[in-house]
Amino acid sequence: MKFMKRMMVTSIVTSLLGLTTGSVMADSLQDVMKARGLTEKDILAAAKTYTPTGGRDEFLAFSSGGQSGQVIVYGIPSMRILKYIGVFTPEPWQGYGFDDESKEVLKQGRVEGKDLTYGDTHHPAFTETKGESDGKFVFINDKANPRIAVIDLHDFETKQIVVNPFFRSSHGGAFVTPNSEYIMEAAQYAAPFVGNTEVVSLTNFNEDFRGGLTYWKFNTEEGRIKPDASFTFELPPYSQDLSDAGKGPSYGWGFTNSFCTERYVGGIEKGRPPYEAGCSSKDTDFMHVTNWKKAAELVAAGKIGKKVNGSTLITMEQAVANDLLFLIPEPKSPHGVDVSPDGTKILVAGKLDSHAWVFDFAKIEKAITDKNFEGKDPYGIPIIAIKTALDKSVAVGLGPLHNQFDSKKCVAYTSIYVDSMITKWDYCEGKVLDQLPIHYNVGHLMTMEGDTVSPKGKYLVALNKLAIDRFNPVGPLHPQNHQLIDISGEKMVLLYDMPIPLGEPHYVAAIQASKLKPAVRYKSGTNSRTGKKSKWKTRAGREKIVRKCDEATGKCRVDVYGTTIRSHITPETIEVTEGDTVSIHLTNLERAEDETHGFAMYAQNVQLSIEPGKTASATFVADKAGVYPYYCTEFCSALHLEMQGYLLVQPKGYKGSSEITSEGQTYTKADYDKQVKTNIETQGVIDSVVGFITARNFKDFPEVVALVEDATDQLGFAEDSKKKAADFAEKGDWNKAMGWANQWWQYQVKTADMGLRAKTYLEEHDAKVVK
Ligand code: RUQ
Ligand code: CUA
């Protein structure tokens, strides 16, 4: 099959190059190649990544947004960016951090009572079912302020942020257990646990400072982390780093590496050698082996664990006494620890070593059962000797960091930081298979579903720390570079460079796009952050403004129950009194795909993104009298610019009029008749489009069915406006009659717009004529 595909690609390229028979196409491709200096290899790479208009990607990658605190979604192999997901950082485009609903989510992420508007995101991880990515949720950690966020792949929105109750930094998160039972998050820089304000010096580092490893409980049904059902292992003040959860035979166990087990405390300004020297003087550091399954049972039975900071802490004594915690020396200053898809091997790469080390879980397990330890660390934790646990070590290159797995058995890829390359190697045979230079200094690397029990192979992405000369220079701060590599053959082939112009994306995880089933719209009136019906849900025709005052304080609150639909915001005028707290709740009545409305207002820091069905709210204090225009920020229809209104903030005791008396234009019966004639003609166009659609098997296309439903709604609104127009015409109020006739026409235009979209869709998807 693969061979066939390659044959096909080759023959396409050959014929495009005119190597067979000459054609017009061949000449032009050669011209382009010559003009742009492209080789045949380039053309082949282009053909492997180029995705024609309307085309889809086979995989979706969820990348950390680094210090910008979001997640970036892109497609593979096209490397086209599809979305930024606001996570720890406000993301105005999505109203994230601007609407009341998402502010509640960001509020969950307050640390020590402070609002944080950034995050240092590192490792995204998908939920898993039986060790496979299931496409339901993504987690990501914040290193600087130890937090984990939950993103729901139903709508690609952040739903929850939890703050670690103990740590003051955490790099090693998020890593999930095979059924998403737990999410692992390890501390990085040891510190006295949160809440301890007594220790304010580094004098008794070994006694006062601690590391740790939290197992956050995830409730897959609810899609939320349950802090009260989570537990944390107290660990020595080694700098715990990354983790991976066991699977298959190693299911129930977790593996966490560490650096600076020297417990060195720097102080270069006092003449002490710096951390970098003191933290790398020993030859080995420790891999921590934890039994989460047994720990969970003992905690549930109330046998171990004490409540600290409202969470469960397992002390080192308890962990040791119950055989829950062991150490194994591992190569100096390691970085990645990765469990093989079959769960039998644990690969560790030591940044300061040129080897990847392969540990054998069966050997580790045996050592634990036999109590075969070489000693204890200063905290009494048993140490399993390297020679007892090690399967082999393989020279992979200088500065190995992370490992990923292929769909092919025993094949792993390791990122080599110092040598700037990817090494492909066989961890069963212990031999290097291929090496590919990359540009430059690769950090993480990632294969398709490469963290799961069944990696999908095909592509590898190298997340390079430096871009240097890869792109047009844009000042001293360069983008990062994600390099796409074809791993389907024996030799790795570099295909594409994608600049990531947002922070340092540490890690990225990819999933088969077919596993994702994102929603097109919300059920009308949904608070998307809770997934529940919003108490502010408003239906068409039920819009209202409610003002309530507190007698004791004299303070007033105005709730605006509003709606949006192409192309008006109801209400179009909001009158409040200076000093009122104003809360504008908008429900987007649209059902049509991609018909999002926005809402922005002058000088109030208000910016909402209201997707079809969503209810979003903006609350502010109208503390200054004046006129505040508001409008829709998404170009939603031809009359999008007219999707506008005014907030009028009137001084206390204002006695002026609320009536609108000025008319910019006056209309006559002739104007009205002319408009009605246009409307009748427009109806003819609509009828012909409807004829086209209904003559085809449009019901086989859900997208078209949705468009037709929307068009029918719009026509219903048109009917209503038509009636209003006729009523005013009867009274001889030509201005209002004309206005409503125009609105009737507006609804017709929207109907036609939907109809034409449906028609184009049917044409492009080869719909069949049925009548
Ligand atoms: S990091 S380059 Cu995972 Cu934060 Cu390794
Ligand atoms: Cu709604 Cu523009």
mmCIF file of N, CA and C in Angstrom, residues 632-745:
data_model
loop_
_atom_site.group_PDB
_atom_site.id
_atom_site.type_symbol
_atom_site.label_atom_id
_atom_site.label_comp_id
_atom_site.label_asym_id
_atom_site.label_seq_id
_atom_site.Cartn_x
_atom_site.Cartn_y
_atom_site.Cartn_z
ATOM 1 N N CYS A 632 -21.379 44.905 16.519
ATOM 2 C CA CYS A 632 -20.951 43.514 16.346
ATOM 3 C C CYS A 632 -19.568 43.512 15.694
ATOM 4 N N THR A 633 -18.677 42.673 16.221
ATOM 5 C CA THR A 633 -17.292 42.672 15.728
ATOM 6 C C THR A 633 -16.995 41.588 14.694
ATOM 7 N N GLU A 634 -17.993 40.794 14.323
ATOM 8 C CA GLU A 634 -17.747 39.751 13.311
ATOM 9 C C GLU A 634 -18.484 40.148 12.039
ATOM 10 N N PHE A 635 -17.833 40.057 10.929
ATOM 11 C CA PHE A 635 -18.498 40.460 9.678
ATOM 12 C C PHE A 635 -19.514 39.383 9.289
ATOM 13 N N CYS A 636 -20.718 39.507 9.837
ATOM 14 C CA CYS A 636 -21.675 38.408 9.818
ATOM 15 C C CYS A 636 -22.638 38.443 8.645
ATOM 16 N N SER A 637 -22.764 39.580 7.989
ATOM 17 C CA SER A 637 -23.664 39.655 6.840
ATOM 18 C C SER A 637 -23.352 40.951 6.120
ATOM 19 N N ALA A 638 -24.029 41.166 4.998
ATOM 20 C CA ALA A 638 -23.774 42.387 4.235
ATOM 21 C C ALA A 638 -24.075 43.625 5.073
ATOM 22 N N LEU A 639 -25.007 43.500 6.034
ATOM 23 C CA LEU A 639 -25.339 44.661 6.852
ATOM 24 C C LEU A 639 -24.754 44.543 8.259
ATOM 25 N N HIS A 640 -23.572 43.943 8.298
ATOM 26 C CA HIS A 640 -22.870 43.776 9.562
ATOM 27 C C HIS A 640 -22.525 45.126 10.189
ATOM 28 N N LEU A 641 -22.100 46.077 9.377
ATOM 29 C CA LEU A 641 -21.714 47.374 9.946
ATOM 30 C C LEU A 641 -22.896 48.042 10.625
ATOM 31 N N GLU A 642 -24.087 47.693 10.172
ATOM 32 C CA GLU A 642 -25.305 48.279 10.738
ATOM 33 C C GLU A 642 -25.754 47.529 11.994
ATOM 34 N N MET A 643 -24.996 46.509 12.370
ATOM 35 C CA MET A 643 -25.355 45.761 13.579
ATOM 36 C C MET A 643 -24.791 46.539 14.754
ATOM 37 N N GLN A 644 -25.563 47.516 15.232
ATOM 38 C CA GLN A 644 -25.041 48.518 16.150
ATOM 39 C C GLN A 644 -26.088 48.958 17.143
ATOM 40 N N GLY A 645 -25.667 49.777 18.103
ATOM 41 C CA GLY A 645 -26.592 50.329 19.088
ATOM 42 C C GLY A 645 -25.881 51.321 19.996
ATOM 43 N N TYR A 646 -26.657 51.922 20.931
ATOM 44 C CA TYR A 646 -26.075 52.911 21.838
ATOM 45 C C TYR A 646 -26.428 52.611 23.286
ATOM 46 N N LEU A 647 -25.399 52.686 24.128
ATOM 47 C CA LEU A 647 -25.646 52.709 25.569
ATOM 48 C C LEU A 647 -25.656 54.181 25.961
ATOM 49 N N LEU A 648 -26.742 54.593 26.599
ATOM 50 C CA LEU A 648 -26.836 55.989 27.032
ATOM 51 C C LEU A 648 -26.719 56.009 28.548
ATOM 52 N N VAL A 649 -25.648 56.607 29.025
ATOM 53 C CA VAL A 649 -25.453 56.707 30.473
ATOM 54 C C VAL A 649 -25.881 58.113 30.883
ATOM 55 N N GLN A 650 -27.023 58.164 31.582
ATOM 56 C CA GLN A 650 -27.602 59.470 31.913
ATOM 57 C C GLN A 650 -27.316 59.824 33.360
ATOM 58 N N PRO A 651 -27.077 61.095 33.612
ATOM 59 C CA PRO A 651 -26.771 61.491 35.003
ATOM 60 C C PRO A 651 -27.966 61.227 35.921
ATOM 61 N N LYS A 652 -27.710 61.094 37.204
ATOM 62 C CA LYS A 652 -28.802 60.867 38.171
ATOM 63 C C LYS A 652 -29.821 62.006 38.041
ATOM 64 N N GLY A 653 -31.082 61.638 38.088
ATOM 65 C CA GLY A 653 -32.135 62.651 38.026
ATOM 66 C C GLY A 653 -32.352 63.219 36.629
ATOM 67 N N TYR A 654 -31.858 62.538 35.615
ATOM 68 C CA TYR A 654 -31.999 63.015 34.230
ATOM 69 C C TYR A 654 -33.468 63.108 33.845
ATOM 70 N N LYS A 655 -33.858 64.270 33.275
ATOM 71 C CA LYS A 655 -35.267 64.484 32.976
ATOM 72 C C LYS A 655 -35.524 64.541 31.466
ATOM 73 N N GLY A 656 -34.493 64.322 30.673
ATOM 74 C CA GLY A 656 -34.635 64.467 29.215
ATOM 75 C C GLY A 656 -35.534 63.404 28.616
ATOM 76 N N SER A 657 -35.725 63.503 27.323
ATOM 77 C CA SER A 657 -36.649 62.602 26.643
ATOM 78 C C SER A 657 -35.946 61.350 26.135
ATOM 79 N N SER A 658 -36.691 60.273 26.050
ATOM 80 C CA SER A 658 -36.175 59.032 25.496
ATOM 81 C C SER A 658 -36.701 58.815 24.085
ATOM 82 N N GLU A 659 -37.575 59.699 23.674
ATOM 83 C CA GLU A 659 -38.184 59.542 22.350
ATOM 84 C C GLU A 659 -37.172 59.815 21.250
ATOM 85 N N ILE A 660 -37.338 59.110 20.129
ATOM 86 C CA ILE A 660 -36.504 59.417 18.972
ATOM 87 C C ILE A 660 -37.371 60.247 18.042
ATOM 88 N N THR A 661 -37.053 61.534 17.905
ATOM 89 C CA THR A 661 -37.926 62.411 17.123
ATOM 90 C C THR A 661 -37.327 62.757 15.779
ATOM 91 N N SER A 662 -36.021 62.600 15.619
ATOM 92 C CA SER A 662 -35.443 63.041 14.352
ATOM 93 C C SER A 662 -35.521 61.941 13.313
ATOM 94 N N GLU A 663 -35.882 62.322 12.146
ATOM 95 C CA GLU A 663 -35.895 61.396 11.016
ATOM 96 C C GLU A 663 -34.952 61.972 9.982
ATOM 97 N N GLY A 664 -33.963 61.223 9.580
ATOM 98 C CA GLY A 664 -33.005 61.746 8.610
ATOM 99 C C GLY A 664 -33.615 61.831 7.227
ATOM 100 N N GLN A 665 -34.638 61.055 7.028
ATOM 101 C CA GLN A 665 -35.169 60.891 5.686
ATOM 102 C C GLN A 665 -36.676 60.746 5.816
ATOM 103 N N THR A 666 -37.423 61.334 4.881
ATOM 104 C CA THR A 666 -38.869 61.070 4.891
ATOM 105 C C THR A 666 -39.245 60.360 3.603
ATOM 106 N N TYR A 667 -40.179 59.439 3.724
ATOM 107 C CA TYR A 667 -40.553 58.603 2.590
ATOM 108 C C TYR A 667 -42.006 58.821 2.200
ATOM 109 N N THR A 668 -42.283 58.482 0.927
ATOM 110 C CA THR A 668 -43.641 58.653 0.400
ATOM 111 C C THR A 668 -44.208 57.290 0.039
ATOM 112 N N LYS A 669 -45.437 57.289 -0.366
ATOM 113 C CA LYS A 669 -46.090 56.059 -0.805
ATOM 114 C C LYS A 669 -45.332 55.468 -1.999
ATOM 115 N N ALA A 670 -44.838 56.347 -2.871
ATOM 116 C CA ALA A 670 -44.111 55.887 -4.073
ATOM 117 C C ALA A 670 -42.856 55.093 -3.666
ATOM 118 N N ASP A 671 -42.128 55.623 -2.638
ATOM 119 C CA ASP A 671 -40.928 54.914 -2.159
ATOM 120 C C ASP A 671 -41.316 53.527 -1.667
ATOM 121 N N TYR A 672 -42.389 53.516 -0.901
ATOM 122 C CA TYR A 672 -42.845 52.259 -0.316
ATOM 123 C C TYR A 672 -43.215 51.255 -1.409
ATOM 124 N N ASP A 673 -43.972 51.710 -2.372
ATOM 125 C CA ASP A 673 -44.408 50.814 -3.453
ATOM 126 C C ASP A 673 -43.213 50.259 -4.201
ATOM 127 N N LYS A 674 -42.203 51.110 -4.410
ATOM 128 C CA LYS A 674 -41.000 50.697 -5.138
ATOM 129 C C LYS A 674 -40.284 49.576 -4.350
ATOM 130 N N GLN A 675 -40.196 49.776 -3.041
ATOM 131 C CA GLN A 675 -39.521 48.776 -2.207
ATOM 132 C C GLN A 675 -40.272 47.446 -2.253
ATOM 133 N N VAL A 676 -41.606 47.537 -2.177
ATOM 134 C CA VAL A 676 -42.416 46.320 -2.191
ATOM 135 C C VAL A 676 -42.200 45.572 -3.510
ATOM 136 N N LYS A 677 -42.081 46.322 -4.590
ATOM 137 C CA LYS A 677 -41.869 45.714 -5.900
ATOM 138 C C LYS A 677 -40.526 44.953 -5.900
ATOM 139 N N THR A 678 -39.481 45.612 -5.368
ATOM 140 C CA THR A 678 -38.166 44.959 -5.258
ATOM 141 C C THR A 678 -38.282 43.657 -4.470
ATOM 142 N N ASN A 679 -39.033 43.734 -3.371
ATOM 143 C CA ASN A 679 -39.157 42.561 -2.508
ATOM 144 C C ASN A 679 -39.826 41.408 -3.246
ATOM 145 N N ILE A 680 -40.803 41.745 -4.032
ATOM 146 C CA ILE A 680 -41.514 40.695 -4.768
ATOM 147 C C ILE A 680 -40.584 40.062 -5.801
ATOM 148 N N GLU A 681 -39.759 40.896 -6.437
ATOM 149 C CA GLU A 681 -38.778 40.360 -7.395
ATOM 150 C C GLU A 681 -37.749 39.474 -6.678
ATOM 151 N N THR A 682 -37.304 39.950 -5.513
ATOM 152 C CA THR A 682 -36.323 39.178 -4.732
ATOM 153 C C THR A 682 -36.885 37.808 -4.386
ATOM 154 N N GLN A 683 -38.170 37.799 -4.058
ATOM 155 C CA GLN A 683 -38.803 36.524 -3.722
ATOM 156 C C GLN A 683 -38.686 35.553 -4.896
ATOM 157 N N GLY A 684 -38.754 36.102 -6.114
ATOM 158 C CA GLY A 684 -38.601 35.267 -7.311
ATOM 159 C C GLY A 684 -37.239 34.584 -7.339
ATOM 160 N N VAL A 685 -36.194 35.360 -6.998
ATOM 161 C CA VAL A 685 -34.832 34.799 -6.975
ATOM 162 C C VAL A 685 -34.759 33.687 -5.925
ATOM 163 N N ILE A 686 -35.308 33.990 -4.741
ATOM 164 C CA ILE A 686 -35.292 33.002 -3.656
ATOM 165 C C ILE A 686 -35.983 31.719 -4.111
ATOM 166 N N ASP A 687 -37.131 31.874 -4.759
ATOM 167 C CA ASP A 687 -37.883 30.698 -5.189
ATOM 168 C C ASP A 687 -37.076 29.838 -6.156
ATOM 169 N N SER A 688 -36.292 30.514 -7.027
ATOM 170 C CA SER A 688 -35.521 29.712 -7.980
ATOM 171 C C SER A 688 -34.390 28.950 -7.274
ATOM 172 N N VAL A 689 -33.771 29.603 -6.269
ATOM 173 C CA VAL A 689 -32.728 28.908 -5.507
ATOM 174 C C VAL A 689 -33.337 27.729 -4.743
ATOM 175 N N VAL A 690 -34.486 27.982 -4.146
ATOM 176 C CA VAL A 690 -35.183 26.924 -3.403
ATOM 177 C C VAL A 690 -35.494 25.759 -4.354
ATOM 178 N N GLY A 691 -35.909 26.110 -5.559
ATOM 179 C CA GLY A 691 -36.204 25.095 -6.572
ATOM 180 C C GLY A 691 -34.977 24.246 -6.861
ATOM 181 N N PHE A 692 -33.830 24.906 -7.007
ATOM 182 C CA PHE A 692 -32.585 24.195 -7.288
ATOM 183 C C PHE A 692 -32.277 23.209 -6.160
ATOM 184 N N ILE A 693 -32.401 23.703 -4.922
ATOM 185 C CA ILE A 693 -32.028 22.877 -3.765
ATOM 186 C C ILE A 693 -32.975 21.691 -3.622
ATOM 187 N N THR A 694 -34.274 21.979 -3.666
ATOM 188 C CA THR A 694 -35.241 20.908 -3.398
ATOM 189 C C THR A 694 -35.291 19.882 -4.525
ATOM 190 N N ALA A 695 -34.755 20.271 -5.685
ATOM 191 C CA ALA A 695 -34.717 19.296 -6.777
ATOM 192 C C ALA A 695 -33.556 18.322 -6.595
ATOM 193 N N ARG A 696 -32.738 18.591 -5.558
ATOM 194 C CA ARG A 696 -31.585 17.727 -5.340
ATOM 195 C C ARG A 696 -31.669 16.981 -4.017
ATOM 196 N N ASN A 697 -30.774 16.016 -3.855
ATOM 197 C CA ASN A 697 -30.806 15.195 -2.637
ATOM 198 C C ASN A 697 -30.181 15.945 -1.463
ATOM 199 N N PHE A 698 -30.658 17.182 -1.232
ATOM 200 C CA PHE A 698 -30.014 18.015 -0.203
ATOM 201 C C PHE A 698 -30.120 17.403 1.191
ATOM 202 N N LYS A 699 -31.094 16.550 1.394
ATOM 203 C CA LYS A 699 -31.263 15.972 2.739
ATOM 204 C C LYS A 699 -30.119 15.036 3.116
ATOM 205 N N ASP A 700 -29.326 14.654 2.105
ATOM 206 C CA ASP A 700 -28.173 13.799 2.395
ATOM 207 C C ASP A 700 -26.999 14.590 2.960
ATOM 208 N N PHE A 701 -27.129 15.922 2.981
ATOM 209 C CA PHE A 701 -26.024 16.771 3.437
ATOM 210 C C PHE A 701 -26.478 17.558 4.667
ATOM 211 N N PRO A 702 -26.060 17.124 5.867
ATOM 212 C CA PRO A 702 -26.503 17.818 7.088
ATOM 213 C C PRO A 702 -26.171 19.306 7.072
ATOM 214 N N GLU A 703 -25.039 19.660 6.468
ATOM 215 C CA GLU A 703 -24.661 21.072 6.415
ATOM 216 C C GLU A 703 -25.722 21.863 5.656
ATOM 217 N N VAL A 704 -26.216 21.262 4.576
ATOM 218 C CA VAL A 704 -27.203 21.958 3.757
ATOM 219 C C VAL A 704 -28.545 22.001 4.478
ATOM 220 N N VAL A 705 -28.878 20.919 5.151
ATOM 221 C CA VAL A 705 -30.140 20.901 5.901
ATOM 222 C C VAL A 705 -30.144 22.057 6.905
ATOM 223 N N ALA A 706 -28.988 22.250 7.588
ATOM 224 C CA ALA A 706 -28.892 23.344 8.561
ATOM 225 C C ALA A 706 -29.082 24.698 7.874
ATOM 226 N N LEU A 707 -28.481 24.848 6.701
ATOM 227 C CA LEU A 707 -28.609 26.118 5.970
ATOM 228 C C LEU A 707 -30.062 26.348 5.559
ATOM 229 N N VAL A 708 -30.707 25.283 5.114
ATOM 230 C CA VAL A 708 -32.099 25.411 4.675
ATOM 231 C C VAL A 708 -32.992 25.781 5.863
ATOM 232 N N GLU A 709 -32.709 25.157 7.011
ATOM 233 C CA GLU A 709 -33.493 25.503 8.211
ATOM 234 C C GLU A 709 -33.336 26.984 8.535
ATOM 235 N N ASP A 710 -32.103 27.436 8.455
ATOM 236 C CA ASP A 710 -31.854 28.833 8.776
ATOM 237 C C ASP A 710 -32.559 29.747 7.777
ATOM 238 N N ALA A 711 -32.472 29.372 6.506
ATOM 239 C CA ALA A 711 -33.117 30.174 5.470
ATOM 240 C C ALA A 711 -34.619 30.235 5.732
ATOM 241 N N THR A 712 -35.194 29.117 6.165
ATOM 242 C CA THR A 712 -36.625 29.090 6.453
ATOM 243 C C THR A 712 -36.943 30.029 7.615
ATOM 244 N N ASP A 713 -36.073 30.020 8.643
ATOM 245 C CA ASP A 713 -36.250 30.964 9.763
ATOM 246 C C ASP A 713 -36.269 32.397 9.262
ATOM 247 N N GLN A 714 -35.279 32.704 8.433
ATOM 248 C CA GLN A 714 -35.154 34.083 7.943
ATOM 249 C C GLN A 714 -36.412 34.486 7.168
ATOM 250 N N LEU A 715 -36.917 33.569 6.358
ATOM 251 C CA LEU A 715 -38.127 33.867 5.593
ATOM 252 C C LEU A 715 -39.312 34.099 6.525
ATOM 253 N N GLY A 716 -39.328 33.367 7.629
ATOM 254 C CA GLY A 716 -40.384 33.555 8.633
ATOM 255 C C GLY A 716 -40.328 34.968 9.196
ATOM 256 N N PHE A 717 -39.093 35.432 9.493
ATOM 257 C CA PHE A 717 -38.926 36.800 10.000
ATOM 258 C C PHE A 717 -39.380 37.784 8.937
ATOM 259 N N ALA A 718 -39.082 37.496 7.682
ATOM 260 C CA ALA A 718 -39.447 38.382 6.576
ATOM 261 C C ALA A 718 -40.966 38.559 6.556
ATOM 262 N N GLU A 719 -41.653 37.467 6.747
ATOM 263 C CA GLU A 719 -43.115 37.457 6.754
ATOM 264 C C GLU A 719 -43.643 38.418 7.824
ATOM 265 N N ASP A 720 -42.998 38.368 9.002
ATOM 266 C CA ASP A 720 -43.397 39.215 10.122
ATOM 267 C C ASP A 720 -43.202 40.696 9.776
ATOM 268 N N SER A 721 -42.038 40.999 9.195
ATOM 269 C CA SER A 721 -41.767 42.397 8.817
ATOM 270 C C SER A 721 -42.730 42.856 7.735
ATOM 271 N N LYS A 722 -43.062 41.953 6.834
ATOM 272 C CA LYS A 722 -43.980 42.273 5.742
ATOM 273 C C LYS A 722 -45.338 42.721 6.319
ATOM 274 N N LYS A 723 -45.764 41.988 7.357
ATOM 275 C CA LYS A 723 -47.045 42.330 7.990
ATOM 276 C C LYS A 723 -46.975 43.712 8.621
ATOM 277 N N LYS A 724 -45.867 43.961 9.340
ATOM 278 C CA LYS A 724 -45.714 45.266 10.002
ATOM 279 C C LYS A 724 -45.740 46.382 8.964
ATOM 280 N N ALA A 725 -45.056 46.136 7.846
ATOM 281 C CA ALA A 725 -45.002 47.148 6.785
ATOM 282 C C ALA A 725 -46.420 47.446 6.295
ATOM 283 N N ALA A 726 -47.189 46.406 6.065
ATOM 284 C CA ALA A 726 -48.548 46.580 5.552
ATOM 285 C C ALA A 726 -49.403 47.367 6.550
ATOM 286 N N ASP A 727 -49.220 47.041 7.856
ATOM 287 C CA ASP A 727 -50.001 47.756 8.880
ATOM 288 C C ASP A 727 -49.733 49.256 8.852
ATOM 289 N N PHE A 728 -48.435 49.590 8.800
ATOM 290 C CA PHE A 728 -48.107 51.025 8.787
ATOM 291 C C PHE A 728 -48.550 51.676 7.485
ATOM 292 N N ALA A 729 -48.504 50.940 6.396
ATOM 293 C CA ALA A 729 -48.931 51.485 5.102
ATOM 294 C C ALA A 729 -50.417 51.820 5.171
ATOM 295 N N GLU A 730 -51.152 50.949 5.839
ATOM 296 C CA GLU A 730 -52.585 51.178 5.985
ATOM 297 C C GLU A 730 -52.851 52.473 6.724
ATOM 298 N N LYS A 731 -51.997 52.737 7.756
ATOM 299 C CA LYS A 731 -52.162 53.969 8.547
ATOM 300 C C LYS A 731 -51.572 55.175 7.829
ATOM 301 N N GLY A 732 -50.904 54.918 6.690
ATOM 302 C CA GLY A 732 -50.291 56.019 5.954
ATOM 303 C C GLY A 732 -49.004 56.519 6.602
ATOM 304 N N ASP A 733 -48.441 55.746 7.553
ATOM 305 C CA ASP A 733 -47.145 56.117 8.156
ATOM 306 C C ASP A 733 -46.064 55.569 7.227
ATOM 307 N N TRP A 734 -45.746 56.357 6.181
ATOM 308 C CA TRP A 734 -44.856 55.839 5.129
ATOM 309 C C TRP A 734 -43.433 55.628 5.622
ATOM 310 N N ASN A 735 -43.014 56.393 6.608
ATOM 311 C CA ASN A 735 -41.649 56.188 7.127
ATOM 312 C C ASN A 735 -41.494 54.813 7.774
ATOM 313 N N LYS A 736 -42.446 54.481 8.663
ATOM 314 C CA LYS A 736 -42.350 53.180 9.327
ATOM 315 C C LYS A 736 -42.641 52.051 8.346
ATOM 316 N N ALA A 737 -43.599 52.319 7.449
ATOM 317 C CA ALA A 737 -43.936 51.299 6.445
ATOM 318 C C ALA A 737 -42.704 50.986 5.602
ATOM 319 N N MET A 738 -42.022 52.045 5.212
ATOM 320 C CA MET A 738 -40.813 51.901 4.400
ATOM 321 C C MET A 738 -39.728 51.140 5.183
ATOM 322 N N GLY A 739 -39.569 51.514 6.472
ATOM 323 C CA GLY A 739 -38.570 50.854 7.326
ATOM 324 C C GLY A 739 -38.805 49.354 7.404
ATOM 325 N N TRP A 740 -40.040 48.983 7.637
ATOM 326 C CA TRP A 740 -40.337 47.549 7.778
ATOM 327 C C TRP A 740 -40.281 46.817 6.441
ATOM 328 N N ALA A 741 -40.621 47.560 5.367
ATOM 329 C CA ALA A 741 -40.487 46.933 4.041
ATOM 330 C C ALA A 741 -39.012 46.633 3.771
ATOM 331 N N ASN A 742 -38.185 47.545 4.218
ATOM 332 C CA ASN A 742 -36.748 47.359 4.067
ATOM 333 C C ASN A 742 -36.247 46.191 4.902
ATOM 334 N N GLN A 743 -36.790 46.094 6.133
ATOM 335 C CA GLN A 743 -36.381 44.988 7.000
ATOM 336 C C GLN A 743 -36.833 43.659 6.390
ATOM 337 N N TRP A 744 -38.012 43.663 5.815
ATOM 338 C CA TRP A 744 -38.525 42.483 5.100
ATOM 339 C C TRP A 744 -37.504 42.085 4.034
ATOM 340 N N TRP A 745 -37.032 43.105 3.308
ATOM 341 C CA TRP A 745 -36.056 42.843 2.256
ATOM 342 C C TRP A 745 -34.733 42.313 2.851
#
